[in-house]
Amino acid sequence: MSVLTLADVYRARRRIEGRVCRTPLVESPSLSALARTPVYLKLETVQPTGSFKLRGATHAVARLADQGCKRVVTASTGNHGRAVAYAARTFGMETTVCMSSLVPDNKVEAVRALGARAHIVGNSQDDAEHEALRLTRDEGYAYVPPFDHIDVIAGQATLGVEILEALPDVANIVVPLSGGGLFAGVAFAAKQVSPKVRLTGVTMERGAAMHASLDAGRPVQVDEQATLADSLGGGIGLENRYTFAMTRDLIDALILLDEASIARGIVHAYRQERLVVEGAAAIGIAALLDRALPEQSLQRGPVVLIVTGANIDIDQHRRVIDAA
């Protein structure tokens, strides 16, 4: 029996309504011409915190607020922490965000700008998560996981519902894949509404924890590495409860991309789509540019690429564009 139902997803949507944007779904003429099928971009870049993470964070924080919670803590590669800080502030909660030294400075400062405490610890997302769990255990915070929590997954799943409502005949949805909260939620909702829709996960070659775990048949630990797709860094947790199994059961294909491909995705988004996006958000575009999606899959019908976030360090963005 599934731990999540479609009714749960619709309840999540009602709970976050007015706090999270219903984001645009726009066709890309350049990518449609390349793929020879309609290609649409789901622009989570317009969320108030600049990424899709606001959906899951807002739903989880709202549930905690219903229980009278006053202090929350999380671990983040940047976007989830920013989302938790934003959501918690609207409910009058105190927030601590644990982040590793690999998190870009712009994402650390964005968390602080929302009034949250940015607690830098260790050299990996796993280190940050261990500290967040310690604060939960020793200091009485309520923990808001970045992905492996049913309230977070339900919040992310609202994105899948939106896609199917706007484009009922979508045949392919391409989702950046990290810890699996977004993938699990979108894939679950999409396949509940339209069982034949194909779900492709895309991630970077450097330190792809979910890919390694799927290959091993169980959650495994990987070394986190610096990458343009920094939002996709970190492990999935050796005690993963939800996202590993959901991703394993719902994924139709998984694509790995190198750093040069991710850079090309960033450049294309800027020059052709007029979008400033982070590496993780450009990864679906990069997969199309690399012709990594099988021709047979593209022939099935329209493609949606989830453009997950805009929170790239502007100096890094400039270097990528200048180097192209």
Short mmCIF file of C-alpha atoms in Angstrom, two decimals:
data_model
loop_
_atom_site.label_atom_id
_atom_site.label_comp_id
_atom_site.label_asym_id
_atom_site.label_seq_id
_atom_site.Cartn_x
_atom_site.Cartn_y
_atom_site.Cartn_z
CA MET A 1 0.00 0.00 0.00
CA SER A 2 1.32 3.47 -0.90
CA VAL A 3 2.35 5.79 1.93
CA LEU A 4 0.91 8.66 -0.13
CA THR A 5 -2.45 9.09 -1.85
CA LEU A 6 -3.62 11.52 -4.48
CA ALA A 7 -6.05 12.87 -1.89
CA ASP A 8 -3.03 13.71 0.29
CA VAL A 9 -1.56 15.71 -2.59
CA TYR A 10 -4.74 17.71 -3.11
CA ARG A 11 -4.92 18.39 0.64
CA ALA A 12 -1.33 19.63 0.47
CA ARG A 13 -2.25 21.94 -2.38
CA ARG A 14 -5.09 23.46 -0.39
CA ARG A 15 -2.78 23.92 2.61
CA ILE A 16 -0.10 25.80 0.64
CA GLU A 17 -2.49 27.79 -1.55
CA GLY A 18 -1.73 31.50 -1.37
CA ARG A 19 1.75 30.87 0.03
CA VAL A 20 3.24 29.19 -3.06
CA CYS A 21 2.91 30.21 -6.71
CA ARG A 22 1.16 28.20 -9.38
CA THR A 23 4.06 28.51 -11.80
CA PRO A 24 4.00 29.08 -15.58
CA LEU A 25 4.33 26.26 -18.12
CA VAL A 26 5.76 27.81 -21.29
CA GLU A 27 6.72 26.26 -24.61
CA SER A 28 10.34 26.57 -25.75
CA PRO A 29 10.50 27.09 -29.54
CA SER A 30 14.23 26.30 -29.65
CA LEU A 31 13.98 23.05 -27.70
CA SER A 32 10.79 22.02 -29.49
CA ALA A 33 12.58 22.39 -32.82
CA LEU A 34 15.53 20.35 -31.54
CA ALA A 35 13.36 17.55 -30.13
CA ARG A 36 10.83 17.68 -32.98
CA THR A 37 8.06 17.55 -30.40
CA PRO A 38 6.58 20.26 -28.15
CA VAL A 39 8.88 20.96 -25.20
CA TYR A 40 7.60 22.98 -22.25
CA LEU A 41 9.46 24.53 -19.32
CA LYS A 42 7.83 24.44 -15.87
CA LEU A 43 9.29 27.60 -14.32
CA GLU A 44 9.73 27.06 -10.59
CA THR A 45 12.23 29.90 -10.82
CA VAL A 46 9.39 32.37 -10.15
CA GLN A 47 8.64 31.04 -6.65
CA PRO A 48 9.25 33.70 -3.95
CA THR A 49 12.41 31.88 -2.83
CA GLY A 50 13.52 31.12 -6.39
CA SER A 51 12.99 27.36 -6.35
CA PHE A 52 10.47 24.51 -6.16
CA LYS A 53 11.61 23.73 -2.61
CA LEU A 54 9.06 26.21 -1.26
CA ARG A 55 6.26 23.73 -2.00
CA GLY A 56 7.45 20.91 0.25
CA ALA A 57 8.87 23.20 2.91
CA THR A 58 5.67 25.23 3.20
CA HIS A 59 3.53 22.13 3.51
CA ALA A 60 5.77 20.57 6.17
CA VAL A 61 6.06 23.81 8.16
CA ALA A 62 2.30 24.40 7.97
CA ARG A 63 1.71 20.94 9.43
CA LEU A 64 4.14 21.72 12.27
CA ALA A 65 2.43 25.07 12.90
CA ASP A 66 -0.85 23.22 13.33
CA GLN A 67 0.87 21.29 16.13
CA GLY A 68 2.04 24.47 17.88
CA CYS A 69 5.70 24.20 16.87
CA LYS A 70 7.84 27.32 17.50
CA ARG A 71 11.37 26.29 16.41
CA VAL A 72 12.47 24.38 13.32
CA VAL A 73 15.80 23.15 12.02
CA THR A 74 16.82 21.68 8.68
CA ALA A 75 19.84 20.65 6.63
CA SER A 76 20.19 22.02 3.15
CA THR A 77 22.36 22.58 0.10
CA GLY A 78 20.76 26.03 0.02
CA ASN A 79 17.34 26.09 -1.61
CA HIS A 80 15.50 23.96 0.94
CA GLY A 81 16.98 26.00 3.79
CA ARG A 82 15.85 29.20 2.16
CA ALA A 83 12.38 27.75 1.65
CA VAL A 84 12.09 26.58 5.27
CA ALA A 85 13.29 29.96 6.52
CA TYR A 86 10.74 31.77 4.34
CA ALA A 87 7.87 29.49 5.31
CA ALA A 88 8.74 29.45 9.01
CA ARG A 89 8.94 33.24 9.13
CA THR A 90 5.37 33.49 7.87
CA PHE A 91 4.30 31.32 10.81
CA GLY A 92 6.43 33.22 13.35
CA MET A 93 8.87 30.34 13.93
CA GLU A 94 12.57 30.48 14.77
CA THR A 95 14.72 28.70 12.15
CA THR A 96 18.23 27.21 12.05
CA VAL A 97 19.59 25.94 8.74
CA CYS A 98 22.59 23.59 8.83
CA MET A 99 24.73 23.76 5.68
CA SER A 100 28.11 22.37 4.67
CA SER A 101 31.11 24.37 3.50
CA LEU A 102 30.25 23.38 -0.10
CA VAL A 103 27.10 25.53 -0.15
CA PRO A 104 27.69 28.69 -2.24
CA ASP A 105 27.92 31.96 -0.31
CA ASN A 106 24.93 33.47 -2.11
CA LYS A 107 22.68 30.70 -0.79
CA VAL A 108 24.02 31.09 2.75
CA GLU A 109 23.40 34.82 2.68
CA ALA A 110 19.88 34.31 1.30
CA VAL A 111 19.04 32.18 4.34
CA ARG A 112 20.39 34.82 6.71
CA ALA A 113 18.46 37.54 4.90
CA LEU A 114 15.25 35.75 5.88
CA GLY A 115 16.13 36.00 9.56
CA ALA A 116 17.28 32.40 9.98
CA ARG A 117 20.49 31.23 11.61
CA ALA A 118 22.87 29.74 9.03
CA HIS A 119 24.94 27.09 10.81
CA ILE A 120 27.92 26.00 8.67
CA VAL A 121 29.21 22.56 9.61
CA GLY A 122 31.37 19.94 7.89
CA ASN A 123 32.13 19.28 4.24
CA SER A 124 29.03 17.49 3.02
CA GLN A 125 25.26 17.50 3.16
CA ASP A 126 25.48 14.41 5.33
CA ASP A 127 27.54 16.36 7.90
CA ALA A 128 24.93 19.12 7.91
CA GLU A 129 22.12 16.62 8.36
CA HIS A 130 23.85 14.96 11.30
CA GLU A 131 24.11 18.34 13.03
CA ALA A 132 20.46 19.14 12.33
CA LEU A 133 19.44 15.82 13.85
CA ARG A 134 21.63 16.53 16.89
CA LEU A 135 19.88 19.86 17.41
CA THR A 136 16.56 18.08 17.11
CA ARG A 137 17.57 15.50 19.69
CA ASP A 138 19.43 17.75 22.16
CA GLU A 139 17.80 21.17 21.87
CA GLY A 140 14.16 20.45 21.08
CA TYR A 141 13.90 21.73 17.52
CA ALA A 142 11.40 20.20 15.08
CA TYR A 143 13.25 18.81 12.07
CA VAL A 144 12.08 19.58 8.53
CA PRO A 145 13.88 17.06 6.26
CA PRO A 146 14.95 18.28 2.82
CA PHE A 147 13.30 15.39 0.94
CA ASP A 148 12.67 12.11 2.82
CA HIS A 149 9.45 13.10 4.59
CA ILE A 150 5.90 12.42 3.49
CA ASP A 151 4.74 16.03 4.04
CA VAL A 152 7.64 17.34 1.95
CA ILE A 153 6.97 14.81 -0.81
CA ALA A 154 3.25 15.69 -0.84
CA GLY A 155 4.13 19.37 -1.21
CA GLN A 156 6.47 18.68 -4.13
CA ALA A 157 3.80 16.45 -5.69
CA THR A 158 1.58 19.50 -6.20
CA LEU A 159 3.93 20.39 -9.05
CA GLY A 160 3.02 17.17 -10.84
CA VAL A 161 -0.68 17.90 -10.49
CA GLU A 162 -0.17 21.37 -11.98
CA ILE A 163 1.66 19.96 -14.99
CA LEU A 164 -1.12 17.47 -15.79
CA GLU A 165 -3.82 20.11 -15.35
CA ALA A 166 -2.06 22.50 -17.75
CA LEU A 167 -0.96 19.84 -20.26
CA PRO A 168 -3.13 16.69 -20.00
CA ASP A 169 -1.44 15.02 -22.98
CA VAL A 170 2.11 15.33 -21.61
CA ALA A 171 4.05 12.16 -22.46
CA ASN A 172 7.41 12.85 -20.80
CA ILE A 173 8.34 14.73 -17.64
CA VAL A 174 12.04 15.31 -17.02
CA VAL A 175 12.91 15.89 -13.36
CA PRO A 176 16.25 16.85 -11.75
CA LEU A 177 17.12 14.02 -9.36
CA SER A 178 18.92 14.34 -6.04
CA GLY A 179 17.49 13.03 -2.77
CA GLY A 180 14.30 12.16 -4.60
CA GLY A 181 11.70 14.33 -2.87
CA LEU A 182 10.84 16.21 -6.05
CA PHE A 183 11.09 13.16 -8.27
CA ALA A 184 9.03 10.94 -5.98
CA GLY A 185 6.33 13.56 -5.55
CA VAL A 186 6.03 14.56 -9.21
CA ALA A 187 6.24 10.98 -10.47
CA PHE A 188 3.63 9.76 -7.99
CA ALA A 189 1.13 12.51 -8.78
CA ALA A 190 1.70 12.36 -12.54
CA LYS A 191 1.32 8.60 -12.79
CA GLN A 192 -1.77 8.66 -10.57
CA VAL A 193 -3.42 11.10 -12.96
CA SER A 194 -1.94 9.70 -16.20
CA PRO A 195 -0.39 6.24 -15.76
CA LYS A 196 1.28 6.22 -19.19
CA VAL A 197 3.35 9.38 -18.62
CA ARG A 198 7.09 8.69 -18.71
CA LEU A 199 9.29 10.03 -15.87
CA THR A 200 12.98 10.62 -16.48
CA GLY A 201 15.40 11.59 -13.75
CA VAL A 202 18.48 13.62 -14.65
CA THR A 203 21.48 14.21 -12.41
CA MET A 204 25.19 15.00 -12.48
CA GLU A 205 27.99 12.46 -12.74
CA ARG A 206 29.79 13.87 -9.69
CA GLY A 207 28.52 12.29 -6.49
CA ALA A 208 25.11 11.14 -7.73
CA ALA A 209 23.86 9.40 -4.57
CA MET A 210 20.46 8.28 -5.83
CA HIS A 211 22.00 6.80 -8.97
CA ALA A 212 24.57 4.87 -6.93
CA SER A 213 21.85 3.69 -4.56
CA LEU A 214 19.57 2.50 -7.34
CA ASP A 215 22.49 0.61 -8.86
CA ALA A 216 23.25 -1.00 -5.49
CA GLY A 217 19.61 -1.82 -4.78
CA ARG A 218 19.78 -0.01 -1.43
CA PRO A 219 20.73 3.43 -0.08
CA VAL A 220 24.51 3.88 -0.14
CA GLN A 221 26.82 6.70 0.84
CA VAL A 222 28.85 8.56 -1.78
CA ASP A 223 31.51 11.23 -1.56
CA GLU A 224 30.03 14.65 -2.23
CA GLN A 225 31.89 16.58 -4.92
CA ALA A 226 31.86 20.15 -6.16
CA THR A 227 29.59 20.52 -9.20
CA LEU A 228 27.74 23.17 -11.18
CA ALA A 229 24.59 21.34 -10.10
CA ASP A 230 25.34 22.00 -6.43
CA SER A 231 21.64 21.79 -5.47
CA LEU A 232 21.72 18.09 -6.41
CA GLY A 233 24.57 17.28 -4.00
CA GLY A 234 24.36 15.18 -0.87
CA GLY A 235 23.33 11.68 0.09
CA ILE A 236 19.88 10.15 0.31
CA GLY A 237 20.35 8.84 3.87
CA LEU A 238 21.24 5.26 4.71
CA GLU A 239 17.98 4.99 6.64
CA ASN A 240 15.93 6.42 3.76
CA ARG A 241 12.25 5.69 4.40
CA TYR A 242 10.40 6.97 1.35
CA THR A 243 12.20 8.53 -1.59
CA PHE A 244 14.51 5.66 -2.51
CA ALA A 245 11.68 3.14 -2.84
CA MET A 246 9.36 5.61 -4.57
CA THR A 247 12.04 6.65 -7.06
CA ARG A 248 13.00 3.02 -7.71
CA ASP A 249 9.38 2.08 -8.39
CA LEU A 250 8.39 5.11 -10.46
CA ILE A 251 11.44 6.01 -12.55
CA ASP A 252 11.45 5.10 -16.25
CA ALA A 253 14.96 6.32 -17.12
CA LEU A 254 17.93 7.97 -15.43
CA ILE A 255 20.44 10.18 -17.23
CA LEU A 256 23.86 11.26 -15.94
CA LEU A 257 25.50 14.44 -17.26
CA ASP A 258 29.03 15.77 -17.04
CA GLU A 259 29.95 19.32 -16.06
CA ALA A 260 30.37 20.50 -19.65
CA SER A 261 26.83 19.41 -20.46
CA ILE A 262 25.43 21.21 -17.40
CA ALA A 263 27.28 24.37 -18.44
CA ARG A 264 25.74 24.14 -21.91
CA GLY A 265 22.32 23.91 -20.30
CA ILE A 266 22.96 27.08 -18.29
CA VAL A 267 24.14 28.89 -21.41
CA HIS A 268 21.17 27.77 -23.51
CA ALA A 269 18.73 28.83 -20.80
CA TYR A 270 20.29 32.29 -20.76
CA ARG A 271 20.78 32.87 -24.49
CA GLN A 272 17.72 31.13 -25.91
CA GLU A 273 15.15 31.14 -23.10
CA ARG A 274 16.21 34.41 -21.40
CA LEU A 275 16.45 32.59 -18.06
CA VAL A 276 19.12 32.82 -15.38
CA VAL A 277 19.10 29.38 -13.77
CA GLU A 278 21.32 27.30 -11.52
CA GLY A 279 23.02 24.17 -12.75
CA ALA A 280 20.47 21.80 -11.24
CA ALA A 281 17.67 23.66 -13.03
CA ALA A 282 19.46 23.54 -16.39
CA ILE A 283 20.01 19.80 -16.28
CA GLY A 284 16.84 18.86 -18.18
CA ILE A 285 17.70 21.35 -20.91
CA ALA A 286 21.21 19.88 -20.99
CA ALA A 287 19.83 16.36 -21.45
CA LEU A 288 17.87 17.50 -24.51
CA LEU A 289 20.85 19.35 -25.93
CA ASP A 290 22.92 16.17 -25.51
CA ARG A 291 20.14 14.18 -27.21
CA ALA A 292 20.18 11.93 -24.15
CA LEU A 293 16.42 11.33 -24.27
CA PRO A 294 15.75 8.43 -26.68
CA GLU A 295 14.10 9.35 -29.97
CA GLN A 296 11.42 6.73 -29.34
CA SER A 297 10.54 8.44 -26.07
CA LEU A 298 10.32 11.87 -27.70
CA GLN A 299 7.97 10.51 -30.36
CA ARG A 300 5.41 9.67 -27.69
CA GLY A 301 4.37 13.33 -27.31
CA PRO A 302 5.00 16.58 -25.43
CA VAL A 303 7.90 16.90 -23.01
CA VAL A 304 7.97 18.97 -19.81
CA LEU A 305 11.30 19.98 -18.29
CA ILE A 306 11.09 21.11 -14.67
CA VAL A 307 13.29 24.20 -14.29
CA THR A 308 13.80 23.95 -10.57
CA GLY A 309 15.56 27.10 -9.43
CA ALA A 310 17.20 30.43 -10.23
CA ASN A 311 19.53 30.74 -7.24
CA ILE A 312 22.91 30.59 -8.97
CA ASP A 313 25.78 32.73 -7.74
CA ILE A 314 25.85 35.57 -10.26
CA ASP A 315 29.65 35.53 -10.54
CA GLN A 316 29.59 31.82 -11.29
CA HIS A 317 26.87 32.41 -13.88
CA ARG A 318 28.95 35.08 -15.53
CA ARG A 319 31.98 32.78 -15.70
CA VAL A 320 29.92 30.01 -17.31
CA ILE A 321 28.46 32.38 -19.92
CA ASP A 322 31.81 34.03 -20.66
CA ALA A 323 33.49 30.66 -21.13
CA ALA A 324 30.93 29.47 -23.68
#
